[in-house]
Coordinates of C-alpha atoms and ligand atoms in Angstrom, one line a residue:
X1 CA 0.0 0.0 0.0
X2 CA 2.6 2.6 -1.3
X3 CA 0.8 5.9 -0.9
X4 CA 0.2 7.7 -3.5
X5 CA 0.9 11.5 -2.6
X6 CA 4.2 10.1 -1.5
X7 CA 5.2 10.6 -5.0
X8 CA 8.5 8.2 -4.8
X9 CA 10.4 7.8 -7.5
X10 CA 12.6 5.6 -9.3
X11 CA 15.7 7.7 -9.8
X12 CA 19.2 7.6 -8.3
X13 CA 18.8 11.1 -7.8
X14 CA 15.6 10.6 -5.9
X15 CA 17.4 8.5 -3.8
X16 CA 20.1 10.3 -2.8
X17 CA 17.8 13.5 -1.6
X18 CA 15.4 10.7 0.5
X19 CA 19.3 10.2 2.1
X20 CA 20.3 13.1 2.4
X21 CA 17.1 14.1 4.2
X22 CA 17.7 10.9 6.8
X23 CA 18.6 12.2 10.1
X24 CA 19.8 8.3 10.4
X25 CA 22.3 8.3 7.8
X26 CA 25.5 8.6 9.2
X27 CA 24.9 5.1 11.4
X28 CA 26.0 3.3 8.4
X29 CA 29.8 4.5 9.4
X30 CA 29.3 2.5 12.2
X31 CA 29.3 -0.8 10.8
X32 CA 31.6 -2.9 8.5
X33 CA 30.4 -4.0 5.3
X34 CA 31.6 -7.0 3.6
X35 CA 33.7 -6.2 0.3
X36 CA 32.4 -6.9 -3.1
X37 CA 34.8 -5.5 -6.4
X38 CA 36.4 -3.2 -3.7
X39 CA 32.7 -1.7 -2.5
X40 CA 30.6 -2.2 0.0
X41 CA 27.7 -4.9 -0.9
X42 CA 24.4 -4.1 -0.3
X43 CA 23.4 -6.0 2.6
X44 CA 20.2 -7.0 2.8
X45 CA 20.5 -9.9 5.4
X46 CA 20.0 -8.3 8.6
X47 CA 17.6 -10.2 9.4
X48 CA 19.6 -13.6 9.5
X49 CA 23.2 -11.7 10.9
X50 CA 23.5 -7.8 11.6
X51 CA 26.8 -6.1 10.4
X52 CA 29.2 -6.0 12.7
X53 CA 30.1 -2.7 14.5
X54 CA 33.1 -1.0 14.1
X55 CA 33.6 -1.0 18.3
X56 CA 32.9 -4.7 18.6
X57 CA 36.9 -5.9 18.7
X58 CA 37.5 -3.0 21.3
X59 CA 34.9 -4.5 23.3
X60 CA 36.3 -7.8 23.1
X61 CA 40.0 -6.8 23.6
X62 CA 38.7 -5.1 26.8
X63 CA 37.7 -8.4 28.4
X64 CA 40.8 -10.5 27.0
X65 CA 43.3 -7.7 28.4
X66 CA 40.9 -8.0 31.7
X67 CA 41.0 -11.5 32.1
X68 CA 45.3 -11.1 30.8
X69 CA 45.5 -8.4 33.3
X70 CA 43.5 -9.3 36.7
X71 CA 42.5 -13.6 36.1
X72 CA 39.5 -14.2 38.4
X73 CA 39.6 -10.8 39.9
X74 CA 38.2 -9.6 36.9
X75 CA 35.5 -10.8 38.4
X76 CA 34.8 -7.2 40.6
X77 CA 38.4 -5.4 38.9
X78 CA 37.5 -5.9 35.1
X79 CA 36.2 -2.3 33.7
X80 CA 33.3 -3.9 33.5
X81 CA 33.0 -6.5 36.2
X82 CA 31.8 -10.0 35.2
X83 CA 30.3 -10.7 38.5
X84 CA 27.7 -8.1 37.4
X85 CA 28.1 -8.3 33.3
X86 CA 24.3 -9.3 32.3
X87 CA 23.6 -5.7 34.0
X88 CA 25.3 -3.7 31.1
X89 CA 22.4 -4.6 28.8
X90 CA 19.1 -4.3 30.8
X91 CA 18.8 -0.3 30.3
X92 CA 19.4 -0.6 26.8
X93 CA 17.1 -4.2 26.1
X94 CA 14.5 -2.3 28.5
X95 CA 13.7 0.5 26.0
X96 CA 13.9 -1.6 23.3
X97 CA 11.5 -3.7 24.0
X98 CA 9.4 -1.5 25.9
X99 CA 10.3 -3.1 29.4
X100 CA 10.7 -2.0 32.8
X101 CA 14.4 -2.7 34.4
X102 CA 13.5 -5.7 36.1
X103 CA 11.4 -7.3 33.1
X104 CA 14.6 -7.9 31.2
X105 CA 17.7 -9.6 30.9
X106 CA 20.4 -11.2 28.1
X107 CA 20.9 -14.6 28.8
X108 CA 21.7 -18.1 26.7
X109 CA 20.2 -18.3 23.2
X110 CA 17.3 -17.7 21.3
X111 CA 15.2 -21.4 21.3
X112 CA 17.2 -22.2 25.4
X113 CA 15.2 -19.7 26.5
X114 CA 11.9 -20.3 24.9
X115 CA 12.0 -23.5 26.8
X116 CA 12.9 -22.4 29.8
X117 CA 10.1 -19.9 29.5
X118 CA 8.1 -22.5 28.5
X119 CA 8.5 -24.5 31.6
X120 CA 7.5 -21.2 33.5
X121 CA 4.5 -20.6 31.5
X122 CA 3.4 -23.8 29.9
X123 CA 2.3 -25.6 32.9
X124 CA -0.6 -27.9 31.1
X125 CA -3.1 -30.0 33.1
X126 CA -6.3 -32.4 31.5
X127 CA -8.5 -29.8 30.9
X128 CA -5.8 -26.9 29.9
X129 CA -2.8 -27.6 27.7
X130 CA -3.3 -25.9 24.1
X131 CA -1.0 -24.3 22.5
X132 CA -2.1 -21.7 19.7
X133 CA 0.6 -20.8 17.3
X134 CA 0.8 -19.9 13.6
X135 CA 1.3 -22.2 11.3
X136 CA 5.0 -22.0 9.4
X137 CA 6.4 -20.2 12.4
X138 CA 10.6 -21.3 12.4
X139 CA 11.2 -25.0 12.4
X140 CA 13.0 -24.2 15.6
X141 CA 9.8 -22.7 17.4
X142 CA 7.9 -25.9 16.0
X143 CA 10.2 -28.1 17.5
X144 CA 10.1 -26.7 20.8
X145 CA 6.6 -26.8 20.7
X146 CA 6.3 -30.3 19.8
X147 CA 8.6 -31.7 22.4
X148 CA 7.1 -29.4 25.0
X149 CA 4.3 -31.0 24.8
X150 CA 5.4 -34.5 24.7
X151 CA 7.1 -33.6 27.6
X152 CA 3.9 -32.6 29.6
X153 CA 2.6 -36.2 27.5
X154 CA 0.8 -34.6 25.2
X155 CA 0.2 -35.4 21.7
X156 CA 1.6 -32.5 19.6
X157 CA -1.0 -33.2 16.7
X158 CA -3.5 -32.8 19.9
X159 CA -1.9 -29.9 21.2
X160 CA -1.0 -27.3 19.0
X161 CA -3.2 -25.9 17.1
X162 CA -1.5 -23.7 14.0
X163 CA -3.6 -20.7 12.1
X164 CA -2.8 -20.4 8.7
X165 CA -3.3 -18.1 6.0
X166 CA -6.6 -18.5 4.2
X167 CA -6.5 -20.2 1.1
X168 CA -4.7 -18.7 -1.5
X169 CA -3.1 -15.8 1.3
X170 CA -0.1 -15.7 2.8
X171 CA -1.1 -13.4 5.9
X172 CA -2.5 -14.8 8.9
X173 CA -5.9 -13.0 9.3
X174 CA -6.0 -11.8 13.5
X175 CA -9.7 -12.6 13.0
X176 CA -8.9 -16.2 12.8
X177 CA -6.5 -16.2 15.4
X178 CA -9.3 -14.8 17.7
X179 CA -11.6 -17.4 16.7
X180 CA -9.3 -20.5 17.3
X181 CA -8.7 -18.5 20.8
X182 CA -12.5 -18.7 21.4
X183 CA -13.3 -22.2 19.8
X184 CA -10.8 -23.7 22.6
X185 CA -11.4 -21.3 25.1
X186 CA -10.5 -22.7 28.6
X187 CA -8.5 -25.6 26.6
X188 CA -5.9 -23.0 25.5
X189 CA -3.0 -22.7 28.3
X190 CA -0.4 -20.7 25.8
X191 CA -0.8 -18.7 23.0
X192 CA 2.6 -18.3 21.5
X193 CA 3.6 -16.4 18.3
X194 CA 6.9 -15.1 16.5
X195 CA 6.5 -11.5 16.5
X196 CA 7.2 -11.0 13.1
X197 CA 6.8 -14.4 11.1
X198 CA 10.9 -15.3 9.6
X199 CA 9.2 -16.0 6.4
X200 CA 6.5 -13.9 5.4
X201 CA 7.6 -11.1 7.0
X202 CA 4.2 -10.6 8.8
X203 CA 4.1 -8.5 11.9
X204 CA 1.3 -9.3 14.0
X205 CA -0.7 -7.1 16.6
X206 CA 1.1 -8.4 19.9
X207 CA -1.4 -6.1 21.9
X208 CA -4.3 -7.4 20.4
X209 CA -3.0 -11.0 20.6
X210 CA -2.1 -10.6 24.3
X211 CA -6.0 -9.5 24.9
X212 CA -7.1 -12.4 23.4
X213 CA -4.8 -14.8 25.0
X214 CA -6.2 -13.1 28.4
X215 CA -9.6 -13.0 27.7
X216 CA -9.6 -17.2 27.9
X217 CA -7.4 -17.6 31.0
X218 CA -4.5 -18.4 28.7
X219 CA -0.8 -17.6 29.1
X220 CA 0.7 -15.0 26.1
X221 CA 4.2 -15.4 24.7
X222 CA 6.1 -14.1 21.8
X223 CA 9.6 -14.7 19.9
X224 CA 10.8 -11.6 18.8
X225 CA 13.6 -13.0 16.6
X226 CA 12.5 -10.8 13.5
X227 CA 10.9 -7.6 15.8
X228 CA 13.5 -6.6 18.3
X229 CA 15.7 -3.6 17.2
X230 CA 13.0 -2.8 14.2
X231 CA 9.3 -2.4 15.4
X232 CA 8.6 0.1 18.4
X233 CA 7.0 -2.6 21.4
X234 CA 5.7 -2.1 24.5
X235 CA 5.7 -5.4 26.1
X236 CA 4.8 -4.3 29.8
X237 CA 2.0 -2.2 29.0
X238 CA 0.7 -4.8 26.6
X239 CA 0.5 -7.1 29.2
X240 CA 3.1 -9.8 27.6
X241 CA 3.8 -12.4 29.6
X242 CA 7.2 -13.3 28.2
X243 CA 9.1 -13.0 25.1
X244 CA 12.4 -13.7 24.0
X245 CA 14.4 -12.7 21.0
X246 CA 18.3 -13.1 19.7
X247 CA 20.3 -10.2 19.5
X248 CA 22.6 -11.5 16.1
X249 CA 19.8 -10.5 13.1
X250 CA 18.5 -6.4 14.1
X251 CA 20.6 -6.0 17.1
X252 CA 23.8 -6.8 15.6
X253 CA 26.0 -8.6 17.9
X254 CA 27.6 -11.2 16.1
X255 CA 26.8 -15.0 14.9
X256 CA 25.1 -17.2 18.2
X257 CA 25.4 -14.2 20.1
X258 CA 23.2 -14.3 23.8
X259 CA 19.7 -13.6 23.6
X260 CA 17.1 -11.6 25.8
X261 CA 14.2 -12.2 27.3
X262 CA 11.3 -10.6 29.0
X263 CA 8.9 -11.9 31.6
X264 CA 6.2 -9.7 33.0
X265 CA 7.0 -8.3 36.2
X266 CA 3.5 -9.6 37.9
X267 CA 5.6 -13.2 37.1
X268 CA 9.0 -11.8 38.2
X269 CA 7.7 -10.4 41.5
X270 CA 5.9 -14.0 41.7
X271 CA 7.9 -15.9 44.1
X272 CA 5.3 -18.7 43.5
X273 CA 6.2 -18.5 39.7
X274 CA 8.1 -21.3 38.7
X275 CA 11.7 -21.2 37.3
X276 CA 14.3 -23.9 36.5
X277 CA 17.1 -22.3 38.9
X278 CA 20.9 -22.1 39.2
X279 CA 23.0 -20.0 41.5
X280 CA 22.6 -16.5 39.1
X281 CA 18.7 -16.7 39.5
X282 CA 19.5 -16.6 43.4
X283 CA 19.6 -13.9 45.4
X284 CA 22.0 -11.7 45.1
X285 CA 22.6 -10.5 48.5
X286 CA 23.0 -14.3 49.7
X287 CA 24.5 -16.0 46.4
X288 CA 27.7 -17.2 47.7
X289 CA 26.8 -18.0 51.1
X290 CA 26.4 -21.2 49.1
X291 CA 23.2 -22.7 51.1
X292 CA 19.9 -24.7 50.3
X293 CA 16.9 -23.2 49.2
X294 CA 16.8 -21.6 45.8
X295 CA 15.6 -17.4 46.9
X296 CA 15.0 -15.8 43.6
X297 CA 16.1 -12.4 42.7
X298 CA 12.5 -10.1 42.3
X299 CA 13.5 -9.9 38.5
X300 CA 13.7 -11.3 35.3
X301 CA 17.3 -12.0 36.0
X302 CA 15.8 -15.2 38.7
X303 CA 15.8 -17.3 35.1
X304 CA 19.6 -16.8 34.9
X305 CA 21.0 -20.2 35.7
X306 CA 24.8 -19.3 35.2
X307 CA 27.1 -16.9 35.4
X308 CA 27.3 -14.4 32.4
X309 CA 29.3 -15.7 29.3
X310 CA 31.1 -12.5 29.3
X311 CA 33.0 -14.0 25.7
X312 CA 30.1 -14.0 24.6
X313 CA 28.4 -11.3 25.1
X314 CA 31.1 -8.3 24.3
X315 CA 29.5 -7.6 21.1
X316 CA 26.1 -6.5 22.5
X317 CA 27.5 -4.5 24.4
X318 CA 29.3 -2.4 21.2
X319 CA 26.0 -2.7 19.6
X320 CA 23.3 -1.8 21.8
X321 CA 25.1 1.4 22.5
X322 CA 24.5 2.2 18.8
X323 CA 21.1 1.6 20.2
X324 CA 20.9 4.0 23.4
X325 CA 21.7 6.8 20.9
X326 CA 18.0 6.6 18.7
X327 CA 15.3 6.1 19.2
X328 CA 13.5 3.2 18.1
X329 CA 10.4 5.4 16.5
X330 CA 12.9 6.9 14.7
X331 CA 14.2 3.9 13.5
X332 CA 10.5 2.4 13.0
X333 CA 10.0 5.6 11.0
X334 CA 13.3 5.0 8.3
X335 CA 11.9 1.4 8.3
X336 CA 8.5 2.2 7.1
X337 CA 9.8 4.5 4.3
X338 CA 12.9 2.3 3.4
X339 CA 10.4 -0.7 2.8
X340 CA 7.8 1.4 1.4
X341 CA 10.3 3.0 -1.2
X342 CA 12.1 -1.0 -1.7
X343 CA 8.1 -2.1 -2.4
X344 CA 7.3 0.8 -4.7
X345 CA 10.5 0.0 -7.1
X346 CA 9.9 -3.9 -6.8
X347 CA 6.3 -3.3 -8.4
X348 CA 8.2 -1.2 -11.3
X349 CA 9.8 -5.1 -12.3
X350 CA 7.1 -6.2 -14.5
X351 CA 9.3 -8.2 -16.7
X352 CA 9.7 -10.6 -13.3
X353 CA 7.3 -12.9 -12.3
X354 CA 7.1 -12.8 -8.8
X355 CA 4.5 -11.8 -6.0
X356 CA 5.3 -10.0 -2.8
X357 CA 3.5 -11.9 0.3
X358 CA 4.2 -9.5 2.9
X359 CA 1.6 -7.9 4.0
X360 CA 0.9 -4.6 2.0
X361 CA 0.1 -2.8 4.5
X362 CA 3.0 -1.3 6.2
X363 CA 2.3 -1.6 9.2
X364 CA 1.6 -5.2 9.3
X365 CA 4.9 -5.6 8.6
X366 CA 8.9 -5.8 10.0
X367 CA 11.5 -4.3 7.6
X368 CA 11.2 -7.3 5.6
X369 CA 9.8 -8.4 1.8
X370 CA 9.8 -11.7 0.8
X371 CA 9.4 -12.5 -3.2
X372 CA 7.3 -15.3 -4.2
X373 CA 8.6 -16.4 -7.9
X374 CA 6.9 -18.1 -10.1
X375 CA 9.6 -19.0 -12.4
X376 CA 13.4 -17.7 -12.6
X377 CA 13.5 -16.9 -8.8
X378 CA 17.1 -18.6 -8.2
X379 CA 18.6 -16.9 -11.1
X380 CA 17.3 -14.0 -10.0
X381 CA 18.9 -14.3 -6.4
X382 CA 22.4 -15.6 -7.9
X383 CA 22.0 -12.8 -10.4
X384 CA 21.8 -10.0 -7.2
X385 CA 24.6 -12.1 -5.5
X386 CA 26.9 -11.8 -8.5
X387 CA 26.3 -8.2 -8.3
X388 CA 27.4 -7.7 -4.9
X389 CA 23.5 -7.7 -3.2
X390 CA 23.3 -9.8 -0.6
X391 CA 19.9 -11.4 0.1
X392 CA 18.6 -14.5 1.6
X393 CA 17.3 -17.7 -0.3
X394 CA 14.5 -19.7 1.0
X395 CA 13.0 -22.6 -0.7
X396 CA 11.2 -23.6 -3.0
X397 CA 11.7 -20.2 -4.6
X398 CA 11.3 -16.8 -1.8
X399 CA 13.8 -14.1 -1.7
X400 CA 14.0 -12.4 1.4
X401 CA 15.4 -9.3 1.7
X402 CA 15.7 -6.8 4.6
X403 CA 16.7 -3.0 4.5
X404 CA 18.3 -2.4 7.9
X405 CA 16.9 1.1 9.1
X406 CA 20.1 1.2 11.1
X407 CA 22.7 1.3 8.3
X408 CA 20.5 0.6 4.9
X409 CA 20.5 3.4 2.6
X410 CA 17.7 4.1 -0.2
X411 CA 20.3 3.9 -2.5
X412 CA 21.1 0.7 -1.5
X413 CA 17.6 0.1 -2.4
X414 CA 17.5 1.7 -5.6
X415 CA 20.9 -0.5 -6.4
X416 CA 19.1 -3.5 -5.9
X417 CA 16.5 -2.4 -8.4
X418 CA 18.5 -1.2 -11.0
X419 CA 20.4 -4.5 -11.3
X420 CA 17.1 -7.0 -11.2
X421 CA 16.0 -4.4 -13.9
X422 CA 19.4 -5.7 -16.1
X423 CA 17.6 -9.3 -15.8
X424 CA 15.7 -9.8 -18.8
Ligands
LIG1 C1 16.5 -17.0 14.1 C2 15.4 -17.6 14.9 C3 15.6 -18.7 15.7 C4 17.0 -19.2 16.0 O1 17.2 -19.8 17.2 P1 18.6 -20.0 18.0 O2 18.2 -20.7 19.2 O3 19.1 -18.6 18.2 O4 19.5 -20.7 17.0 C5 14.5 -19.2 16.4 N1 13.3 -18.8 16.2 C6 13.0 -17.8 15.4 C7 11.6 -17.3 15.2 C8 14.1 -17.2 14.6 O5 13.8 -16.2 13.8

């Protein structure tokens, strides 16, 4: 749904004034771009692994001359101290997400996390133990589904219930989410949904989902793989119950990089509120008196089984600071128009047969298009890759591609478009 008075066009020129007139511009400096002919590529895979930033191997250095320099005091001498290391990233996740302090911490990975959320908030019983979920979320999401179900001894085809697109669509209509919701009523325990679907590129109304979940008794949770650092959230006022995301595709902090999660604080503050514990979850204050009897901390941080992977997380520390300095309408804002503007010069392609199923409407949508082909899709993809465009391939025949708001240009765009309008 380009708009009309918008008036983009499909000039180089055009372009260049939309950058020029991007108060979000000069972020691209930050980040390294893989070399293609002795030029940057376009990059346009963002939402599989973020660029790295510049100050990433200063961040990493820091801890290897910490742990060179001061061994296991680095534990409380380090400049910043290990003991305490998870605690760098909870102001930053916090407005990212739309999260109070305590709602939020970086922790293991993205699919370790969604089951030990799971085991929180999946807590079936005879009469309520659905799980609602759309259909063709990521395989890993499936599988942790699947097993968390036979693990409660549930059948999985019993279980989980999947909405799909209508026939013929690609979208998931929220109408038929809210249906399935009321159809199984006080049989649904979880409804749990990728905030933006990996594929499609579908964003769903999280709000309106959490209301529906609510309005039957059930449990709400999201994975925000393909939302965090892109779409503005607010997860606490929403009423979320939990969510967790990985912080290598938006957020930019390098291959299997820790992930994040939040859990509501009505849950946190829960003492009754069931976690799978380890000495990081327990109380600070009385942590190494070493004694029996988990005591969790008040916060999100009580899911935190070990200490922090410090190695691991150095990165997200370089990148979320790239993050404390915009704000995330801001960034929602380039988003909108980058995809918008990418949309508008796709459509110009009529000599390629393909069909865009993400949603049209922008705002059902991450800072993602995916490209249906009906014929000549691969060619088309290794034709972009030759070029020095770097896009994703799914099969049977989707291109995805993603324009980063944080360091995409709309002249990266229009370079994309100029050399799929060379194929013939
Ligand atoms: C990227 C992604 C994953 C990957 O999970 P890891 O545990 O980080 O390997 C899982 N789920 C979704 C929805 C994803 O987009």
């Amino acid at each position: 749904m380009v708009t009309e008075d918008k008036a983009y066009k499909a000039t180089r020129n055009y372009a260049r004034e939309m950058d020029d007139a991007d108060t979000l511009s000069g972020y691209r400096n930050r980040f390294l771009f893989p070399q293609h002919k002795g030029k940057d590529v376009v990059y346009f895979c963002g939402n599989s692994l973020g660029l790295q930033p510049k100050s990433a191997k200063e961040y990493y250095e820091q801890e290897l001359n910490d742990w060179a320099a001061f061994g296991v005091e680095g534990h409380f001498q380090a400049k910043r101290p290990w003991f305490s290391y998870h605690k760098n990233f909870t102001e930053s996740l916090a407005k990212i997400v739309g999260a109070s302090q305590n709602e939020v911490v970086a922790m293991n990975s993205l699919t370790v996390n969604l089951h030990l959320l799971m085991l929180s908030f999946y807590q079936p019983n005879k009469q309520r133990y659905k799980i609602i979920m759309e259909a063709g979320a990521f395989p890993s999401d499936m599988y942790a589904m699947e097993t968390q179900a036979l693990f409660h001894g549930f059948d999985p085809e019993d279980a989980i219930v999947e909405i799909a697109p209508r026939k013929g669509e690609h979208g998931i209509h929220h109408s038929d989410i809210e249906a399935a919701i009321k159809k199984h009523k006080n049989k649904v325990a979880l409804v749990l949904f990728g905030g933006v679907n990996y594929y499609t590129g579908q964003y769903f109304d999280l709000k309106r989902i959490a209301e529906m979940a609510h309005s039957v008794g059930a449990m709400v949770g999201f994975d925000l793989a393909h939302a965090v650092g892109n779409k503005v959230m607010h997860l606490h006022d929403w009423d979320v119950d939990f969510a967790c995301w990985c912080s290598y595709k938006y957020l930019n902090s390098g291959p299997g990089a820790v992930g994040g999660i939040f859990v509501h604080e009505k849950h946190t503050k829960n003492k009754d509120t069931f976690r799978l514990a380890g000495w990081w979850g327990h109380d600070e204050k009385t942590r190494f008196k070493m004694k029996k009897g988990f005591k969790p901390m008040k916060t999100a941080e009580s899911w935190q089984m070990s200490n922090a992977q410090v190695l691991n997380m150095a990165a997200h520390r370089a990148s979320l600071d790239i993050f404390d300095e915009v704000s995330m309408t801001d960034l929602a804002n380039k988003s909108y128009e980058l995809t918008n503007y990418a949309e508008f010069l796709l459509r110009q392609l009529t000599q390629l047969k393909f069909e865009i199923i993400t949603p049209d409407n922008p705002l059902e949508r991450g800072c993602q298009l995916s490209l249906l082909f009906k014929s000549k899709g691969k060619e088309v993809f290794e034709h972009l890759q030759k070029n020095g465009v770097i896009a994703d391939w799914r099969e049977p025949n989707v291109i995805r591609i993603a324009p980063v708001p944080l360091y995409n240009s709309f002249q990266d765009v229009y370079t994309m478009y100029e050399i799929m309008k060379g194929i013939k």
